[in-house]
Protein backbone atom coordinates (compact mmCIF):
# COMPACT_ATOMS: atom_id res chain seq x y z
CA UNK A 1 0.00 0.00 0.00
CA UNK A 2 1.28 3.47 -0.91
CA UNK A 3 1.14 6.01 1.92
CA UNK A 4 1.82 9.75 1.72
CA UNK A 5 3.19 11.03 5.04
CA UNK A 6 2.99 14.81 5.47
CA UNK A 7 5.06 15.58 8.56
CA UNK A 8 7.63 18.30 9.35
CA UNK A 9 9.01 16.60 12.48
CA UNK A 10 11.89 14.47 11.22
CA UNK A 11 12.16 11.99 14.16
CA UNK A 12 8.43 11.28 14.01
CA UNK A 13 8.52 10.95 10.23
CA UNK A 14 11.48 8.58 10.31
CA UNK A 15 9.86 6.44 13.02
CA UNK A 16 6.58 6.21 11.09
CA UNK A 17 8.35 5.49 7.82
CA UNK A 18 10.31 2.61 9.36
CA UNK A 19 7.29 1.26 11.24
CA UNK A 20 4.90 1.40 8.29
CA UNK A 21 7.57 -0.11 6.08
CA UNK A 22 7.81 -3.14 8.36
CA UNK A 23 4.10 -3.72 7.78
CA UNK A 24 4.42 -3.59 4.01
CA UNK A 25 3.63 0.05 3.23
CA UNK A 26 5.58 2.09 0.70
CA UNK A 27 5.89 5.52 2.37
CA UNK A 28 6.54 8.82 0.59
CA UNK A 29 7.54 11.47 3.13
CA UNK A 30 7.08 15.18 2.45
CA UNK A 31 7.47 18.09 4.86
CA UNK A 32 5.11 20.74 3.50
CA UNK A 33 1.54 21.15 2.41
CA UNK A 34 2.66 22.29 -1.02
CA UNK A 35 4.64 19.10 -1.52
CA UNK A 36 1.65 17.06 -0.37
CA UNK A 37 -0.67 18.72 -2.85
CA UNK A 38 1.86 18.19 -5.64
CA UNK A 39 2.47 14.51 -4.83
CA UNK A 40 1.29 11.66 -7.03
CA UNK A 41 -1.96 9.85 -6.16
CA UNK A 42 -1.63 7.45 -3.25
CA UNK A 43 -3.67 4.90 -1.28
CA UNK A 44 -3.70 6.79 2.03
CA UNK A 45 -2.56 10.12 3.47
CA UNK A 46 -1.25 10.77 6.98
CA UNK A 47 -1.06 14.52 7.55
CA UNK A 48 0.12 16.62 10.48
CA UNK A 49 -1.70 19.89 11.14
CA UNK A 50 1.44 21.83 12.11
CA UNK A 51 3.11 22.25 8.71
CA UNK A 52 5.62 25.06 8.00
CA UNK A 53 3.81 26.55 4.99
CA UNK A 54 0.08 26.01 5.66
CA UNK A 55 -2.37 24.49 8.09
CA UNK A 56 -2.78 20.74 7.67
CA UNK A 57 -6.55 21.26 7.72
CA UNK A 58 -6.24 23.16 4.44
CA UNK A 59 -4.34 20.20 2.99
CA UNK A 60 -7.13 17.87 4.13
CA UNK A 61 -9.76 20.13 2.61
CA UNK A 62 -7.99 20.32 -0.76
CA UNK A 63 -7.27 16.57 -0.93
CA UNK A 64 -10.86 15.76 -0.09
CA UNK A 65 -12.06 18.13 -2.81
CA UNK A 66 -9.94 16.21 -5.30
CA UNK A 67 -11.13 12.72 -4.43
CA UNK A 68 -11.86 10.07 -1.80
CA UNK A 69 -8.35 9.08 -0.71
CA UNK A 70 -8.43 7.98 2.97
CA UNK A 71 -6.97 10.70 5.22
CA UNK A 72 -5.80 10.37 8.83
CA UNK A 73 -4.77 13.48 10.73
CA UNK A 74 -1.78 13.08 13.08
CA UNK A 75 -1.31 16.07 15.33
CA UNK A 76 -0.18 17.42 18.68
CA UNK A 77 -3.38 19.45 18.77
CA UNK A 78 -5.64 17.57 21.16
CA UNK A 79 -8.34 20.22 21.28
CA UNK A 80 -11.80 18.86 20.50
CA UNK A 81 -12.45 21.71 18.05
CA UNK A 82 -9.53 20.67 15.85
CA UNK A 83 -10.73 17.06 15.89
CA UNK A 84 -14.25 18.04 14.92
CA UNK A 85 -13.10 20.41 12.17
CA UNK A 86 -10.71 17.80 10.78
CA UNK A 87 -13.43 15.18 10.58
CA UNK A 88 -15.99 17.62 9.18
CA UNK A 89 -13.75 18.69 6.29
CA UNK A 90 -13.18 15.10 5.26
CA UNK A 91 -10.54 13.39 7.40
CA UNK A 92 -11.40 9.76 8.17
CA UNK A 93 -9.70 9.65 11.58
CA UNK A 94 -7.62 11.75 13.98
CA UNK A 95 -4.64 10.52 16.01
CA UNK A 96 -3.18 12.71 18.73
CA UNK A 97 0.54 12.86 19.50
CA UNK A 98 2.27 11.17 21.17
CA UNK A 99 1.27 7.88 19.59
CA UNK A 100 2.78 4.49 18.86
CA UNK A 101 3.28 3.02 15.40
CA UNK A 102 0.99 0.11 16.28
CA UNK A 103 -1.82 2.54 17.08
CA UNK A 104 -1.39 4.24 13.72
CA UNK A 105 -1.37 0.87 11.96
CA UNK A 106 -4.58 -0.10 13.76
CA UNK A 107 -6.24 3.20 12.84
CA UNK A 108 -5.18 2.80 9.20
CA UNK A 109 -6.64 -0.69 9.03
CA UNK A 110 -9.87 0.43 10.65
CA UNK A 111 -10.25 3.23 8.10
CA UNK A 112 -9.47 0.92 5.20
CA UNK A 113 -12.01 -1.64 6.40
CA UNK A 114 -14.63 1.10 6.17
CA UNK A 115 -13.69 2.84 2.94
CA UNK A 116 -11.16 0.76 0.95
CA UNK A 117 -11.41 -2.90 2.04
CA UNK A 118 -9.91 -4.06 -1.23
CA UNK A 119 -6.55 -2.66 -0.10
CA UNK A 120 -6.60 -4.95 2.94
CA UNK A 121 -8.10 -7.95 1.15
CA UNK A 122 -7.13 -7.75 -2.53
CA UNK A 123 -8.38 -11.30 -3.15
CA UNK A 124 -11.71 -10.87 -1.35
CA UNK A 125 -15.14 -11.12 -2.93
CA UNK A 126 -16.44 -8.05 -4.73
CA UNK A 127 -19.75 -7.24 -6.34
CA UNK A 128 -18.19 -7.53 -9.79
CA UNK A 129 -18.02 -11.32 -9.55
CA UNK A 130 -14.50 -11.97 -8.32
CA UNK A 131 -14.24 -15.51 -6.90
CA UNK A 132 -15.03 -15.53 -3.18
CA UNK A 133 -12.65 -16.85 -0.58
CA UNK A 134 -13.63 -20.05 1.20
CA UNK A 135 -12.63 -18.38 4.46
CA UNK A 136 -14.94 -15.91 6.22
CA UNK A 137 -13.85 -13.99 9.33
CA UNK A 138 -16.46 -12.17 11.39
CA UNK A 139 -14.27 -9.77 13.32
CA UNK A 140 -17.04 -8.31 15.44
CA UNK A 141 -18.20 -11.72 16.65
CA UNK A 142 -14.69 -13.31 16.51
CA UNK A 143 -16.05 -16.26 14.53
CA UNK A 144 -14.50 -18.09 11.57
CA UNK A 145 -16.26 -20.09 8.86
CA UNK A 146 -14.80 -22.26 6.10
CA UNK A 147 -17.16 -23.13 3.26
CA UNK A 148 -20.02 -21.91 5.46
CA UNK A 149 -19.15 -24.18 8.39
CA UNK A 150 -17.95 -22.61 11.63
CA UNK A 151 -14.47 -23.57 12.79
CA UNK A 152 -13.72 -23.44 16.51
CA UNK A 153 -10.48 -21.62 17.28
CA UNK A 154 -8.82 -20.72 20.56
CA UNK A 155 -8.52 -16.97 21.27
CA UNK A 156 -4.87 -16.87 20.20
CA UNK A 157 -5.50 -18.99 17.11
CA UNK A 158 -8.20 -16.50 16.10
CA UNK A 159 -5.92 -13.51 16.81
CA UNK A 160 -3.15 -15.05 14.72
CA UNK A 161 -5.45 -15.80 11.80
CA UNK A 162 -7.07 -12.35 11.94
CA UNK A 163 -3.66 -10.65 11.95
CA UNK A 164 -2.33 -12.62 8.97
CA UNK A 165 -5.61 -12.09 7.12
CA UNK A 166 -5.24 -8.30 7.34
CA UNK A 167 -2.88 -8.55 4.35
CA UNK A 168 -3.14 -11.85 2.46
CA UNK A 169 0.08 -12.62 0.63
CA UNK A 170 2.20 -10.28 2.74
CA UNK A 171 5.10 -11.81 4.66
CA UNK A 172 5.21 -11.06 8.38
CA UNK A 173 8.31 -11.73 10.43
CA UNK A 174 8.14 -13.78 13.59
CA UNK A 175 8.85 -10.63 15.60
CA UNK A 176 5.97 -8.71 13.98
CA UNK A 177 3.56 -11.55 14.66
CA UNK A 178 4.66 -12.05 18.26
CA UNK A 179 4.39 -8.33 18.94
CA UNK A 180 0.94 -8.01 17.37
CA UNK A 181 -0.67 -11.25 18.56
CA UNK A 182 0.99 -11.87 21.89
CA UNK A 183 2.58 -8.81 23.46
CA UNK A 184 5.05 -6.07 22.62
CA UNK A 185 7.10 -7.16 25.64
CA UNK A 186 7.03 -10.90 24.89
CA UNK A 187 10.39 -12.43 25.83
CA UNK A 188 9.54 -16.12 25.61
CA UNK A 189 10.43 -18.53 22.80
CA UNK A 190 8.71 -18.15 19.44
CA UNK A 191 8.06 -21.91 19.38
CA UNK A 192 4.53 -21.15 20.57
CA UNK A 193 3.98 -19.42 17.23
CA UNK A 194 4.81 -22.64 15.36
CA UNK A 195 2.37 -24.55 17.55
CA UNK A 196 -0.43 -22.13 16.74
CA UNK A 197 0.40 -22.13 13.03
CA UNK A 198 0.23 -25.92 13.06
CA UNK A 199 -3.16 -25.80 14.76
CA UNK A 200 -4.52 -23.37 12.15
CA UNK A 201 -3.30 -25.60 9.34
CA UNK A 202 -5.07 -28.61 10.83
CA UNK A 203 -8.34 -26.79 11.55
CA UNK A 204 -8.62 -24.79 8.32
CA UNK A 205 -7.52 -27.55 5.96
CA UNK A 206 -6.90 -26.59 2.34
CA UNK A 207 -9.09 -23.47 2.48
CA UNK A 208 -6.16 -21.43 3.78
CA UNK A 209 -2.43 -21.90 3.39
CA UNK A 210 -0.30 -20.53 6.21
CA UNK A 211 2.99 -20.60 4.34
CA UNK A 212 6.39 -20.64 5.99
CA UNK A 213 8.91 -18.21 4.52
CA UNK A 214 12.21 -19.73 5.58
CA UNK A 215 14.34 -17.46 7.71
CA UNK A 216 11.68 -14.75 7.82
CA UNK A 217 8.22 -15.73 9.07
CA UNK A 218 4.80 -16.56 7.63
CA UNK A 219 2.21 -15.41 5.12
CA UNK A 220 -1.42 -16.28 4.50
CA UNK A 221 -2.63 -17.44 1.11
CA UNK A 222 -6.38 -17.81 0.49
CA UNK A 223 -7.52 -20.61 -1.81
mmCIF file of C-alpha atoms in Angstrom:
data_model
loop_
_atom_site.group_PDB
_atom_site.id
_atom_site.type_symbol
_atom_site.label_atom_id
_atom_site.label_comp_id
_atom_site.label_asym_id
_atom_site.label_seq_id
_atom_site.Cartn_x
_atom_site.Cartn_y
_atom_site.Cartn_z
ATOM 1 C CA UNK A 1 0.000 0.000 0.000
ATOM 2 C CA UNK A 2 1.280 3.471 -0.909
ATOM 3 C CA UNK A 3 1.141 6.013 1.924
ATOM 4 C CA UNK A 4 1.816 9.746 1.720
ATOM 5 C CA UNK A 5 3.187 11.033 5.037
ATOM 6 C CA UNK A 6 2.992 14.807 5.469
ATOM 7 C CA UNK A 7 5.064 15.581 8.565
ATOM 8 C CA UNK A 8 7.627 18.305 9.352
ATOM 9 C CA UNK A 9 9.006 16.595 12.476
ATOM 10 C CA UNK A 10 11.888 14.475 11.218
ATOM 11 C CA UNK A 11 12.160 11.992 14.161
ATOM 12 C CA UNK A 12 8.430 11.280 14.013
ATOM 13 C CA UNK A 13 8.518 10.947 10.225
ATOM 14 C CA UNK A 14 11.479 8.578 10.311
ATOM 15 C CA UNK A 15 9.858 6.438 13.018
ATOM 16 C CA UNK A 16 6.582 6.207 11.094
ATOM 17 C CA UNK A 17 8.350 5.489 7.816
ATOM 18 C CA UNK A 18 10.308 2.609 9.364
ATOM 19 C CA UNK A 19 7.288 1.258 11.236
ATOM 20 C CA UNK A 20 4.899 1.396 8.291
ATOM 21 C CA UNK A 21 7.566 -0.112 6.080
ATOM 22 C CA UNK A 22 7.806 -3.141 8.365
ATOM 23 C CA UNK A 23 4.096 -3.717 7.777
ATOM 24 C CA UNK A 24 4.423 -3.588 4.011
ATOM 25 C CA UNK A 25 3.631 0.052 3.226
ATOM 26 C CA UNK A 26 5.584 2.095 0.699
ATOM 27 C CA UNK A 27 5.892 5.518 2.367
ATOM 28 C CA UNK A 28 6.539 8.819 0.585
ATOM 29 C CA UNK A 29 7.538 11.467 3.129
ATOM 30 C CA UNK A 30 7.076 15.181 2.452
ATOM 31 C CA UNK A 31 7.474 18.091 4.865
ATOM 32 C CA UNK A 32 5.113 20.738 3.503
ATOM 33 C CA UNK A 33 1.542 21.146 2.412
ATOM 34 C CA UNK A 34 2.658 22.292 -1.020
ATOM 35 C CA UNK A 35 4.641 19.095 -1.525
ATOM 36 C CA UNK A 36 1.654 17.058 -0.366
ATOM 37 C CA UNK A 37 -0.675 18.716 -2.853
ATOM 38 C CA UNK A 38 1.865 18.192 -5.644
ATOM 39 C CA UNK A 39 2.467 14.512 -4.834
ATOM 40 C CA UNK A 40 1.288 11.656 -7.030
ATOM 41 C CA UNK A 41 -1.964 9.850 -6.159
ATOM 42 C CA UNK A 42 -1.633 7.454 -3.249
ATOM 43 C CA UNK A 43 -3.674 4.902 -1.284
ATOM 44 C CA UNK A 44 -3.704 6.788 2.030
ATOM 45 C CA UNK A 45 -2.559 10.117 3.473
ATOM 46 C CA UNK A 46 -1.250 10.771 6.984
ATOM 47 C CA UNK A 47 -1.058 14.522 7.553
ATOM 48 C CA UNK A 48 0.124 16.622 10.479
ATOM 49 C CA UNK A 49 -1.696 19.887 11.145
ATOM 50 C CA UNK A 50 1.440 21.831 12.108
ATOM 51 C CA UNK A 51 3.109 22.255 8.713
ATOM 52 C CA UNK A 52 5.617 25.061 7.996
ATOM 53 C CA UNK A 53 3.811 26.550 4.988
ATOM 54 C CA UNK A 54 0.079 26.007 5.658
ATOM 55 C CA UNK A 55 -2.372 24.489 8.090
ATOM 56 C CA UNK A 56 -2.782 20.742 7.671
ATOM 57 C CA UNK A 57 -6.551 21.262 7.722
ATOM 58 C CA UNK A 58 -6.236 23.158 4.441
ATOM 59 C CA UNK A 59 -4.335 20.204 2.989
ATOM 60 C CA UNK A 60 -7.126 17.869 4.126
ATOM 61 C CA UNK A 61 -9.755 20.134 2.611
ATOM 62 C CA UNK A 62 -7.988 20.318 -0.757
ATOM 63 C CA UNK A 63 -7.267 16.569 -0.930
ATOM 64 C CA UNK A 64 -10.861 15.755 -0.094
ATOM 65 C CA UNK A 65 -12.064 18.132 -2.808
ATOM 66 C CA UNK A 66 -9.937 16.215 -5.302
ATOM 67 C CA UNK A 67 -11.129 12.717 -4.427
ATOM 68 C CA UNK A 68 -11.860 10.074 -1.803
ATOM 69 C CA UNK A 69 -8.350 9.078 -0.709
ATOM 70 C CA UNK A 70 -8.427 7.980 2.974
ATOM 71 C CA UNK A 71 -6.967 10.697 5.225
ATOM 72 C CA UNK A 72 -5.798 10.371 8.825
ATOM 73 C CA UNK A 73 -4.765 13.476 10.730
ATOM 74 C CA UNK A 74 -1.785 13.076 13.076
ATOM 75 C CA UNK A 75 -1.306 16.066 15.333
ATOM 76 C CA UNK A 76 -0.181 17.417 18.683
ATOM 77 C CA UNK A 77 -3.383 19.454 18.774
ATOM 78 C CA UNK A 78 -5.636 17.573 21.164
ATOM 79 C CA UNK A 79 -8.343 20.218 21.284
ATOM 80 C CA UNK A 80 -11.795 18.864 20.501
ATOM 81 C CA UNK A 81 -12.455 21.706 18.053
ATOM 82 C CA UNK A 82 -9.533 20.672 15.849
ATOM 83 C CA UNK A 83 -10.725 17.057 15.888
ATOM 84 C CA UNK A 84 -14.245 18.044 14.916
ATOM 85 C CA UNK A 85 -13.096 20.409 12.173
ATOM 86 C CA UNK A 86 -10.711 17.805 10.783
ATOM 87 C CA UNK A 87 -13.430 15.182 10.575
ATOM 88 C CA UNK A 88 -15.985 17.616 9.184
ATOM 89 C CA UNK A 89 -13.754 18.686 6.294
ATOM 90 C CA UNK A 90 -13.181 15.098 5.256
ATOM 91 C CA UNK A 91 -10.535 13.394 7.397
ATOM 92 C CA UNK A 92 -11.398 9.759 8.172
ATOM 93 C CA UNK A 93 -9.696 9.647 11.579
ATOM 94 C CA UNK A 94 -7.623 11.754 13.978
ATOM 95 C CA UNK A 95 -4.639 10.518 16.007
ATOM 96 C CA UNK A 96 -3.179 12.712 18.732
ATOM 97 C CA UNK A 97 0.536 12.864 19.503
ATOM 98 C CA UNK A 98 2.267 11.172 21.167
ATOM 99 C CA UNK A 99 1.270 7.877 19.595
ATOM 100 C CA UNK A 100 2.776 4.494 18.859
ATOM 101 C CA UNK A 101 3.277 3.024 15.398
ATOM 102 C CA UNK A 102 0.992 0.109 16.283
ATOM 103 C CA UNK A 103 -1.819 2.541 17.083
ATOM 104 C CA UNK A 104 -1.387 4.239 13.719
ATOM 105 C CA UNK A 105 -1.369 0.866 11.958
ATOM 106 C CA UNK A 106 -4.583 -0.104 13.755
ATOM 107 C CA UNK A 107 -6.240 3.199 12.843
ATOM 108 C CA UNK A 108 -5.185 2.798 9.204
ATOM 109 C CA UNK A 109 -6.638 -0.692 9.028
ATOM 110 C CA UNK A 110 -9.868 0.429 10.654
ATOM 111 C CA UNK A 111 -10.251 3.225 8.101
ATOM 112 C CA UNK A 112 -9.466 0.916 5.198
ATOM 113 C CA UNK A 113 -12.011 -1.636 6.395
ATOM 114 C CA UNK A 114 -14.625 1.103 6.172
ATOM 115 C CA UNK A 115 -13.686 2.842 2.941
ATOM 116 C CA UNK A 116 -11.162 0.758 0.948
ATOM 117 C CA UNK A 117 -11.415 -2.898 2.043
ATOM 118 C CA UNK A 118 -9.905 -4.063 -1.233
ATOM 119 C CA UNK A 119 -6.552 -2.663 -0.099
ATOM 120 C CA UNK A 120 -6.600 -4.954 2.935
ATOM 121 C CA UNK A 121 -8.104 -7.947 1.148
ATOM 122 C CA UNK A 122 -7.128 -7.753 -2.530
ATOM 123 C CA UNK A 123 -8.385 -11.300 -3.146
ATOM 124 C CA UNK A 124 -11.712 -10.873 -1.352
ATOM 125 C CA UNK A 125 -15.141 -11.115 -2.930
ATOM 126 C CA UNK A 126 -16.437 -8.049 -4.735
ATOM 127 C CA UNK A 127 -19.750 -7.243 -6.338
ATOM 128 C CA UNK A 128 -18.190 -7.526 -9.788
ATOM 129 C CA UNK A 129 -18.021 -11.323 -9.551
ATOM 130 C CA UNK A 130 -14.499 -11.974 -8.317
ATOM 131 C CA UNK A 131 -14.241 -15.511 -6.902
ATOM 132 C CA UNK A 132 -15.030 -15.532 -3.176
ATOM 133 C CA UNK A 133 -12.647 -16.846 -0.576
ATOM 134 C CA UNK A 134 -13.628 -20.046 1.203
ATOM 135 C CA UNK A 135 -12.626 -18.378 4.460
ATOM 136 C CA UNK A 136 -14.938 -15.905 6.222
ATOM 137 C CA UNK A 137 -13.853 -13.994 9.331
ATOM 138 C CA UNK A 138 -16.464 -12.173 11.392
ATOM 139 C CA UNK A 139 -14.272 -9.766 13.324
ATOM 140 C CA UNK A 140 -17.040 -8.307 15.443
ATOM 141 C CA UNK A 141 -18.199 -11.725 16.652
ATOM 142 C CA UNK A 142 -14.695 -13.307 16.509
ATOM 143 C CA UNK A 143 -16.045 -16.260 14.530
ATOM 144 C CA UNK A 144 -14.505 -18.086 11.570
ATOM 145 C CA UNK A 145 -16.256 -20.087 8.856
ATOM 146 C CA UNK A 146 -14.799 -22.260 6.097
ATOM 147 C CA UNK A 147 -17.164 -23.130 3.261
ATOM 148 C CA UNK A 148 -20.021 -21.908 5.460
ATOM 149 C CA UNK A 149 -19.149 -24.176 8.388
ATOM 150 C CA UNK A 150 -17.953 -22.609 11.629
ATOM 151 C CA UNK A 151 -14.471 -23.574 12.787
ATOM 152 C CA UNK A 152 -13.722 -23.439 16.510
ATOM 153 C CA UNK A 153 -10.479 -21.617 17.282
ATOM 154 C CA UNK A 154 -8.820 -20.720 20.559
ATOM 155 C CA UNK A 155 -8.524 -16.969 21.271
ATOM 156 C CA UNK A 156 -4.868 -16.868 20.196
ATOM 157 C CA UNK A 157 -5.501 -18.986 17.114
ATOM 158 C CA UNK A 158 -8.201 -16.501 16.105
ATOM 159 C CA UNK A 159 -5.924 -13.511 16.809
ATOM 160 C CA UNK A 160 -3.151 -15.053 14.720
ATOM 161 C CA UNK A 161 -5.453 -15.798 11.798
ATOM 162 C CA UNK A 162 -7.072 -12.345 11.940
ATOM 163 C CA UNK A 163 -3.662 -10.654 11.947
ATOM 164 C CA UNK A 164 -2.328 -12.616 8.971
ATOM 165 C CA UNK A 165 -5.613 -12.086 7.120
ATOM 166 C CA UNK A 166 -5.238 -8.305 7.335
ATOM 167 C CA UNK A 167 -2.881 -8.545 4.354
ATOM 168 C CA UNK A 168 -3.139 -11.851 2.456
ATOM 169 C CA UNK A 169 0.082 -12.624 0.630
ATOM 170 C CA UNK A 170 2.197 -10.279 2.743
ATOM 171 C CA UNK A 171 5.101 -11.813 4.656
ATOM 172 C CA UNK A 172 5.206 -11.061 8.380
ATOM 173 C CA UNK A 173 8.307 -11.727 10.434
ATOM 174 C CA UNK A 174 8.138 -13.780 13.590
ATOM 175 C CA UNK A 175 8.851 -10.632 15.595
ATOM 176 C CA UNK A 176 5.975 -8.713 13.979
ATOM 177 C CA UNK A 177 3.557 -11.554 14.659
ATOM 178 C CA UNK A 178 4.656 -12.054 18.261
ATOM 179 C CA UNK A 179 4.386 -8.328 18.945
ATOM 180 C CA UNK A 180 0.943 -8.008 17.374
ATOM 181 C CA UNK A 181 -0.675 -11.252 18.559
ATOM 182 C CA UNK A 182 0.988 -11.874 21.885
ATOM 183 C CA UNK A 183 2.576 -8.808 23.458
ATOM 184 C CA UNK A 184 5.048 -6.073 22.620
ATOM 185 C CA UNK A 185 7.098 -7.157 25.644
ATOM 186 C CA UNK A 186 7.031 -10.905 24.886
ATOM 187 C CA UNK A 187 10.388 -12.429 25.826
ATOM 188 C CA UNK A 188 9.539 -16.116 25.612
ATOM 189 C CA UNK A 189 10.426 -18.532 22.803
ATOM 190 C CA UNK A 190 8.705 -18.155 19.444
ATOM 191 C CA UNK A 191 8.060 -21.908 19.378
ATOM 192 C CA UNK A 192 4.531 -21.148 20.569
ATOM 193 C CA UNK A 193 3.978 -19.423 17.229
ATOM 194 C CA UNK A 194 4.810 -22.644 15.361
ATOM 195 C CA UNK A 195 2.374 -24.554 17.555
ATOM 196 C CA UNK A 196 -0.433 -22.132 16.744
ATOM 197 C CA UNK A 197 0.395 -22.131 13.030
ATOM 198 C CA UNK A 198 0.226 -25.920 13.065
ATOM 199 C CA UNK A 199 -3.162 -25.797 14.764
ATOM 200 C CA UNK A 200 -4.520 -23.373 12.152
ATOM 201 C CA UNK A 201 -3.299 -25.597 9.337
ATOM 202 C CA UNK A 202 -5.074 -28.613 10.833
ATOM 203 C CA UNK A 203 -8.340 -26.792 11.547
ATOM 204 C CA UNK A 204 -8.620 -24.785 8.315
ATOM 205 C CA UNK A 205 -7.518 -27.546 5.956
ATOM 206 C CA UNK A 206 -6.900 -26.594 2.343
ATOM 207 C CA UNK A 207 -9.092 -23.472 2.485
ATOM 208 C CA UNK A 208 -6.164 -21.434 3.776
ATOM 209 C CA UNK A 209 -2.432 -21.902 3.388
ATOM 210 C CA UNK A 210 -0.297 -20.530 6.205
ATOM 211 C CA UNK A 211 2.987 -20.601 4.336
ATOM 212 C CA UNK A 212 6.391 -20.641 5.991
ATOM 213 C CA UNK A 213 8.914 -18.214 4.521
ATOM 214 C CA UNK A 214 12.210 -19.731 5.578
ATOM 215 C CA UNK A 215 14.340 -17.459 7.711
ATOM 216 C CA UNK A 216 11.676 -14.752 7.820
ATOM 217 C CA UNK A 217 8.219 -15.725 9.067
ATOM 218 C CA UNK A 218 4.804 -16.565 7.631
ATOM 219 C CA UNK A 219 2.213 -15.411 5.117
ATOM 220 C CA UNK A 220 -1.419 -16.281 4.504
ATOM 221 C CA UNK A 221 -2.633 -17.441 1.110
ATOM 222 C CA UNK A 222 -6.378 -17.806 0.492
ATOM 223 C CA UNK A 223 -7.517 -20.607 -1.814
#
